[in-house]
Amino acid sequence: MPTYAYRCRECTETFELLRPMSESSAPAACPDGHTDTVKLLTTVALTGAASGSAAPAGGGGGGCCGGGCCG
């Protein structure tokens, strides 16, 4: 189940709720009972090893200096 972050507009506290995606748009009261809250936009960081070469396909090394345009 995903975690959603919210901020209370009355007490300015930030809090998180664990809820199903089907309830992601449902109103959420802050821990102090205030109902004027807004859902925050959060980012997800993905980590892991990439497989294969980091150079772009097509050869030539890529980029201006890798492509031979820099004198």
PDB file of N, CA and C in Angstrom:
ATOM      1  N   MET A   1       0.843  -1.165   0.000  1.00  0.00           N
ATOM      2  CA  MET A   1       0.000   0.000   0.000  1.00  0.00           C
ATOM      3  C   MET A   1       0.900   1.244   0.000  1.00  0.00           C
ATOM      4  N   PRO A   2       0.578   2.234  -0.834  1.00  0.00           N
ATOM      5  CA  PRO A   2       1.410   3.438  -0.895  1.00  0.00           C
ATOM      6  C   PRO A   2       1.188   4.374   0.294  1.00  0.00           C
ATOM      7  N   THR A   3       2.196   5.188   0.547  1.00  0.00           N
ATOM      8  CA  THR A   3       2.138   6.204   1.582  1.00  0.00           C
ATOM      9  C   THR A   3       1.949   7.552   0.907  1.00  0.00           C
ATOM     10  N   TYR A   4       1.010   8.342   1.388  1.00  0.00           N
ATOM     11  CA  TYR A   4       0.737   9.667   0.847  1.00  0.00           C
ATOM     12  C   TYR A   4       1.049  10.716   1.905  1.00  0.00           C
ATOM     13  N   ALA A   5       1.653  11.820   1.478  1.00  0.00           N
ATOM     14  CA  ALA A   5       2.002  12.913   2.385  1.00  0.00           C
ATOM     15  C   ALA A   5       0.965  14.024   2.261  1.00  0.00           C
ATOM     16  N   TYR A   6       0.625  14.601   3.393  1.00  0.00           N
ATOM     17  CA  TYR A   6      -0.358  15.681   3.455  1.00  0.00           C
ATOM     18  C   TYR A   6       0.184  16.803   4.337  1.00  0.00           C
ATOM     19  N   ARG A   7      -0.359  18.016   4.142  1.00  0.00           N
ATOM     20  CA  ARG A   7      -0.041  19.147   5.013  1.00  0.00           C
ATOM     21  C   ARG A   7      -1.359  19.772   5.450  1.00  0.00           C
ATOM     22  N   CYS A   8      -1.437  20.045   6.742  1.00  0.00           N
ATOM     23  CA  CYS A   8      -2.615  20.697   7.309  1.00  0.00           C
ATOM     24  C   CYS A   8      -2.481  22.209   7.106  1.00  0.00           C
ATOM     25  N   ARG A   9      -3.522  22.813   6.572  1.00  0.00           N
ATOM     26  CA  ARG A   9      -3.486  24.263   6.346  1.00  0.00           C
ATOM     27  C   ARG A   9      -3.751  25.048   7.626  1.00  0.00           C
ATOM     28  N   GLU A  10      -4.324  24.405   8.637  1.00  0.00           N
ATOM     29  CA  GLU A  10      -4.618  25.106   9.889  1.00  0.00           C
ATOM     30  C   GLU A  10      -3.423  25.129  10.835  1.00  0.00           C
ATOM     31  N   CYS A  11      -2.788  23.984  11.047  1.00  0.00           N
ATOM     32  CA  CYS A  11      -1.664  23.932  11.992  1.00  0.00           C
ATOM     33  C   CYS A  11      -0.311  23.777  11.291  1.00  0.00           C
ATOM     34  N   THR A  12      -0.287  23.687   9.982  1.00  0.00           N
ATOM     35  CA  THR A  12       0.900  23.570   9.115  1.00  0.00           C
ATOM     36  C   THR A  12       1.718  22.296   9.353  1.00  0.00           C
ATOM     37  N   GLU A  13       1.149  21.331  10.058  1.00  0.00           N
ATOM     38  CA  GLU A  13       1.847  20.053  10.266  1.00  0.00           C
ATOM     39  C   GLU A  13       1.824  19.231   8.983  1.00  0.00           C
ATOM     40  N   THR A  14       2.901  18.494   8.746  1.00  0.00           N
ATOM     41  CA  THR A  14       2.978  17.552   7.640  1.00  0.00           C
ATOM     42  C   THR A  14       2.855  16.151   8.221  1.00  0.00           C
ATOM     43  N   PHE A  15       2.065  15.303   7.561  1.00  0.00           N
ATOM     44  CA  PHE A  15       1.871  13.939   8.052  1.00  0.00           C
ATOM     45  C   PHE A  15       1.704  13.003   6.875  1.00  0.00           C
ATOM     46  N   GLU A  16       1.873  11.718   7.129  1.00  0.00           N
ATOM     47  CA  GLU A  16       1.749  10.689   6.099  1.00  0.00           C
ATOM     48  C   GLU A  16       0.665   9.695   6.478  1.00  0.00           C
ATOM     49  N   LEU A  17      -0.018   9.175   5.447  1.00  0.00           N
ATOM     50  CA  LEU A  17      -1.020   8.141   5.643  1.00  0.00           C
ATOM     51  C   LEU A  17      -0.746   6.986   4.707  1.00  0.00           C
ATOM     52  N   LEU A  18      -0.868   5.792   5.212  1.00  0.00           N
ATOM     53  CA  LEU A  18      -0.764   4.578   4.425  1.00  0.00           C
ATOM     54  C   LEU A  18      -2.182   4.203   4.032  1.00  0.00           C
ATOM     55  N   ARG A  19      -2.478   4.286   2.726  1.00  0.00           N
ATOM     56  CA  ARG A  19      -3.838   3.994   2.270  1.00  0.00           C
ATOM     57  C   ARG A  19      -3.807   3.422   0.866  1.00  0.00           C
ATOM     58  N   PRO A  20      -4.854   2.684   0.493  1.00  0.00           N
ATOM     59  CA  PRO A  20      -4.904   2.103  -0.848  1.00  0.00           C
ATOM     60  C   PRO A  20      -4.985   3.196  -1.917  1.00  0.00           C
ATOM     61  N   MET A  21      -4.531   2.886  -3.119  1.00  0.00           N
ATOM     62  CA  MET A  21      -4.565   3.841  -4.219  1.00  0.00           C
ATOM     63  C   MET A  21      -5.990   4.298  -4.511  1.00  0.00           C
ATOM     64  N   SER A  22      -6.960   3.439  -4.295  1.00  0.00           N
ATOM     65  CA  SER A  22      -8.355   3.796  -4.551  1.00  0.00           C
ATOM     66  C   SER A  22      -8.831   4.919  -3.627  1.00  0.00           C
ATOM     67  N   GLU A  23      -8.124   5.167  -2.521  1.00  0.00           N
ATOM     68  CA  GLU A  23      -8.484   6.229  -1.580  1.00  0.00           C
ATOM     69  C   GLU A  23      -7.518   7.407  -1.636  1.00  0.00           C
ATOM     70  N   SER A  24      -6.676   7.466  -2.670  1.00  0.00           N
ATOM     71  CA  SER A  24      -5.652   8.520  -2.734  1.00  0.00           C
ATOM     72  C   SER A  24      -6.246   9.917  -2.826  1.00  0.00           C
ATOM     73  N   SER A  25      -7.438  10.064  -3.386  1.00  0.00           N
ATOM     74  CA  SER A  25      -8.065  11.377  -3.520  1.00  0.00           C
ATOM     75  C   SER A  25      -9.044  11.690  -2.389  1.00  0.00           C
ATOM     76  N   ALA A  26      -9.247  10.747  -1.493  1.00  0.00           N
ATOM     77  CA  ALA A  26     -10.188  10.951  -0.392  1.00  0.00           C
ATOM     78  C   ALA A  26      -9.637  11.989   0.585  1.00  0.00           C
ATOM     79  N   PRO A  27     -10.515  12.788   1.208  1.00  0.00           N
ATOM     80  CA  PRO A  27     -10.056  13.765   2.203  1.00  0.00           C
ATOM     81  C   PRO A  27      -9.333  13.082   3.360  1.00  0.00           C
ATOM     82  N   ALA A  28      -8.368  13.794   3.931  1.00  0.00           N
ATOM     83  CA  ALA A  28      -7.602  13.246   5.055  1.00  0.00           C
ATOM     84  C   ALA A  28      -7.521  14.287   6.160  1.00  0.00           C
ATOM     85  N   ALA A  29      -7.920  13.917   7.363  1.00  0.00           N
ATOM     86  CA  ALA A  29      -7.815  14.812   8.517  1.00  0.00           C
ATOM     87  C   ALA A  29      -6.424  14.681   9.120  1.00  0.00           C
ATOM     88  N   CYS A  30      -5.883  15.789   9.616  1.00  0.00           N
ATOM     89  CA  CYS A  30      -4.566  15.742  10.258  1.00  0.00           C
ATOM     90  C   CYS A  30      -4.685  15.065  11.621  1.00  0.00           C
ATOM     91  N   PRO A  31      -3.562  14.674  12.211  1.00  0.00           N
ATOM     92  CA  PRO A  31      -3.592  14.003  13.524  1.00  0.00           C
ATOM     93  C   PRO A  31      -4.266  14.838  14.617  1.00  0.00           C
ATOM     94  N   ASP A  32      -4.293  16.186  14.453  1.00  0.00           N
ATOM     95  CA  ASP A  32      -4.951  17.041  15.442  1.00  0.00           C
ATOM     96  C   ASP A  32      -6.436  17.211  15.163  1.00  0.00           C
ATOM     97  N   GLY A  33      -6.959  16.568  14.089  1.00  0.00           N
ATOM     98  CA  GLY A  33      -8.380  16.593  13.805  1.00  0.00           C
ATOM     99  C   GLY A  33      -8.828  17.654  12.809  1.00  0.00           C
ATOM    100  N   HIS A  34      -7.901  18.467  12.313  1.00  0.00           N
ATOM    101  CA  HIS A  34      -8.272  19.490  11.329  1.00  0.00           C
ATOM    102  C   HIS A  34      -8.570  18.823   9.983  1.00  0.00           C
ATOM    103  N   THR A  35      -9.530  19.360   9.267  1.00  0.00           N
ATOM    104  CA  THR A  35      -9.918  18.742   7.996  1.00  0.00           C
ATOM    105  C   THR A  35      -9.458  19.524   6.768  1.00  0.00           C
ATOM    106  N   ASP A  36      -8.890  20.723   6.958  1.00  0.00           N
ATOM    107  CA  ASP A  36      -8.409  21.524   5.828  1.00  0.00           C
ATOM    108  C   ASP A  36      -6.981  21.103   5.503  1.00  0.00           C
ATOM    109  N   THR A  37      -6.849  20.025   4.721  1.00  0.00           N
ATOM    110  CA  THR A  37      -5.536  19.488   4.384  1.00  0.00           C
ATOM    111  C   THR A  37      -5.365  19.435   2.874  1.00  0.00           C
ATOM    112  N   VAL A  38      -4.127  19.331   2.457  1.00  0.00           N
ATOM    113  CA  VAL A  38      -3.806  19.218   1.046  1.00  0.00           C
ATOM    114  C   VAL A  38      -2.794  18.092   0.866  1.00  0.00           C
ATOM    115  N   LYS A  39      -2.992  17.304  -0.182  1.00  0.00           N
ATOM    116  CA  LYS A  39      -2.057  16.212  -0.474  1.00  0.00           C
ATOM    117  C   LYS A  39      -0.823  16.808  -1.138  1.00  0.00           C
ATOM    118  N   LEU A  40       0.356  16.398  -0.692  1.00  0.00           N
ATOM    119  CA  LEU A  40       1.610  16.903  -1.225  1.00  0.00           C
ATOM    120  C   LEU A  40       2.091  16.038  -2.375  1.00  0.00           C
ATOM    121  N   LEU A  41       2.769  16.658  -3.303  1.00  0.00           N
ATOM    122  CA  LEU A  41       3.385  15.936  -4.402  1.00  0.00           C
ATOM    123  C   LEU A  41       4.706  15.376  -3.903  1.00  0.00           C
ATOM    124  N   THR A  42       4.880  14.079  -4.018  1.00  0.00           N
ATOM    125  CA  THR A  42       6.111  13.450  -3.561  1.00  0.00           C
ATOM    126  C   THR A  42       6.823  12.817  -4.743  1.00  0.00           C
ATOM    127  N   THR A  43       8.114  12.612  -4.587  1.00  0.00           N
ATOM    128  CA  THR A  43       8.899  11.972  -5.636  1.00  0.00           C
ATOM    129  C   THR A  43       9.370  10.618  -5.145  1.00  0.00           C
ATOM    130  N   VAL A  44       9.638   9.758  -6.087  1.00  0.00           N
ATOM    131  CA  VAL A  44      10.123   8.421  -5.773  1.00  0.00           C
ATOM    132  C   VAL A  44      11.503   8.280  -6.374  1.00  0.00           C
ATOM    133  N   ALA A  45      12.452   7.873  -5.575  1.00  0.00           N
ATOM    134  CA  ALA A  45      13.808   7.647  -6.066  1.00  0.00           C
ATOM    135  C   ALA A  45      13.994   6.162  -6.310  1.00  0.00           C
ATOM    136  N   LEU A  46      14.392   5.822  -7.500  1.00  0.00           N
ATOM    137  CA  LEU A  46      14.663   4.433  -7.840  1.00  0.00           C
ATOM    138  C   LEU A  46      16.167   4.248  -7.909  1.00  0.00           C
ATOM    139  N   THR A  47      16.648   3.205  -7.302  1.00  0.00           N
ATOM    140  CA  THR A  47      18.078   2.919  -7.355  1.00  0.00           C
ATOM    141  C   THR A  47      18.288   1.527  -7.894  1.00  0.00           C
ATOM    142  N   GLY A  48      19.458   1.302  -8.406  1.00  0.00           N
ATOM    143  CA  GLY A  48      19.789  -0.012  -8.929  1.00  0.00           C
ATOM    144  C   GLY A  48      20.880   0.119  -9.966  1.00  0.00           C
ATOM    145  N   ALA A  49      21.398  -0.989 -10.375  1.00  0.00           N
ATOM    146  CA  ALA A  49      22.461  -1.007 -11.365  1.00  0.00           C
ATOM    147  C   ALA A  49      21.858  -1.083 -12.756  1.00  0.00           C
ATOM    148  N   ALA A  50      22.397  -0.290 -13.641  1.00  0.00           N
ATOM    149  CA  ALA A  50      21.962  -0.336 -15.029  1.00  0.00           C
ATOM    150  C   ALA A  50      22.739  -1.427 -15.743  1.00  0.00           C
ATOM    151  N   SER A  51      22.094  -2.077 -16.667  1.00  0.00           N
ATOM    152  CA  SER A  51      22.794  -3.093 -17.431  1.00  0.00           C
ATOM    153  C   SER A  51      23.203  -2.512 -18.766  1.00  0.00           C
ATOM    154  N   GLY A  52      24.300  -2.966 -19.291  1.00  0.00           N
ATOM    155  CA  GLY A  52      24.768  -2.506 -20.594  1.00  0.00           C
ATOM    156  C   GLY A  52      25.631  -1.268 -20.480  1.00  0.00           C
ATOM    157  N   SER A  53      25.936  -0.688 -21.618  1.00  0.00           N
ATOM    158  CA  SER A  53      26.806   0.469 -21.711  1.00  0.00           C
ATOM    159  C   SER A  53      26.046   1.748 -21.412  1.00  0.00           C
ATOM    160  N   ALA A  54      26.741   2.737 -20.853  1.00  0.00           N
ATOM    161  CA  ALA A  54      26.127   4.022 -20.582  1.00  0.00           C
ATOM    162  C   ALA A  54      26.166   4.915 -21.809  1.00  0.00           C
ATOM    163  N   ALA A  55      26.949   4.550 -22.831  1.00  0.00           N
ATOM    164  CA  ALA A  55      27.046   5.351 -24.051  1.00  0.00           C
ATOM    165  C   ALA A  55      25.781   5.169 -24.881  1.00  0.00           C
ATOM    166  N   PRO A  56      25.335   6.250 -25.540  1.00  0.00           N
ATOM    167  CA  PRO A  56      24.140   6.127 -26.363  1.00  0.00           C
ATOM    168  C   PRO A  56      24.368   5.233 -27.562  1.00  0.00           C
ATOM    169  N   ALA A  57      23.299   4.630 -28.026  1.00  0.00           N
ATOM    170  CA  ALA A  57      23.388   3.766 -29.199  1.00  0.00           C
ATOM    171  C   ALA A  57      23.709   4.594 -30.425  1.00  0.00           C
ATOM    172  N   GLY A  58      24.340   4.022 -31.406  1.00  0.00           N
ATOM    173  CA  GLY A  58      24.666   4.727 -32.628  1.00  0.00           C
ATOM    174  C   GLY A  58      26.153   4.992 -32.781  1.00  0.00           C
ATOM    175  N   GLY A  59      26.939   4.666 -31.777  1.00  0.00           N
ATOM    176  CA  GLY A  59      28.390   4.824 -31.870  1.00  0.00           C
ATOM    177  C   GLY A  59      28.811   6.282 -31.844  1.00  0.00           C
ATOM    178  N   GLY A  60      30.105   6.508 -31.977  1.00  0.00           N
ATOM    179  CA  GLY A  60      30.643   7.861 -32.035  1.00  0.00           C
ATOM    180  C   GLY A  60      30.844   8.488 -30.684  1.00  0.00           C
ATOM    181  N   GLY A  61      30.460   7.859 -29.613  1.00  0.00           N
ATOM    182  CA  GLY A  61      30.696   8.394 -28.283  1.00  0.00           C
ATOM    183  C   GLY A  61      29.623   9.339 -27.791  1.00  0.00           C
ATOM    184  N   GLY A  62      28.908  10.035 -28.655  1.00  0.00           N
ATOM    185  CA  GLY A  62      27.847  10.935 -28.231  1.00  0.00           C
ATOM    186  C   GLY A  62      28.372  12.245 -27.699  1.00  0.00           C
ATOM    187  N   GLY A  63      27.544  13.243 -27.680  1.00  0.00           N
ATOM    188  CA  GLY A  63      27.928  14.550 -27.188  1.00  0.00           C
ATOM    189  C   GLY A  63      28.769  15.300 -28.199  1.00  0.00           C
ATOM    190  N   CYS A  64      28.913  16.575 -28.022  1.00  0.00           N
ATOM    191  CA  CYS A  64      29.659  17.394 -28.966  1.00  0.00           C
ATOM    192  C   CYS A  64      31.117  16.983 -29.063  1.00  0.00           C
ATOM    193  N   CYS A  65      31.802  16.929 -27.935  1.00  0.00           N
ATOM    194  CA  CYS A  65      33.231  16.604 -27.968  1.00  0.00           C
ATOM    195  C   CYS A  65      33.490  15.135 -28.294  1.00  0.00           C
ATOM    196  N   GLY A  66      32.550  14.271 -27.998  1.00  0.00           N
ATOM    197  CA  GLY A  66      32.698  12.867 -28.348  1.00  0.00           C
ATOM    198  C   GLY A  66      32.383  12.607 -29.807  1.00  0.00           C
ATOM    199  N   GLY A  67      31.705  13.547 -30.426  1.00  0.00           N
ATOM    200  CA  GLY A  67      31.297  13.367 -31.814  1.00  0.00           C
ATOM    201  C   GLY A  67      32.249  13.987 -32.822  1.00  0.00           C
ATOM    202  N   GLY A  68      33.291  14.649 -32.379  1.00  0.00           N
ATOM    203  CA  GLY A  68      34.300  15.200 -33.279  1.00  0.00           C
ATOM    204  C   GLY A  68      34.018  16.615 -33.754  1.00  0.00           C
ATOM    205  N   CYS A  69      33.100  17.334 -33.139  1.00  0.00           N
ATOM    206  CA  CYS A  69      32.807  18.691 -33.593  1.00  0.00           C
ATOM    207  C   CYS A  69      33.675  19.733 -32.923  1.00  0.00           C
ATOM    208  N   CYS A  70      34.463  19.328 -31.916  1.00  0.00           N
ATOM    209  CA  CYS A  70      35.296  20.277 -31.159  1.00  0.00           C
ATOM    210  C   CYS A  70      36.719  20.239 -31.697  1.00  0.00           C
ATOM    211  N   GLY A  71      36.963  20.868 -32.779  1.00  0.00           N
ATOM    212  CA  GLY A  71      38.248  21.056 -33.408  1.00  0.00           C
ATOM    213  C   GLY A  71      39.262  20.116 -33.071  1.00  0.00           C
TER     214      GLY A  71
END
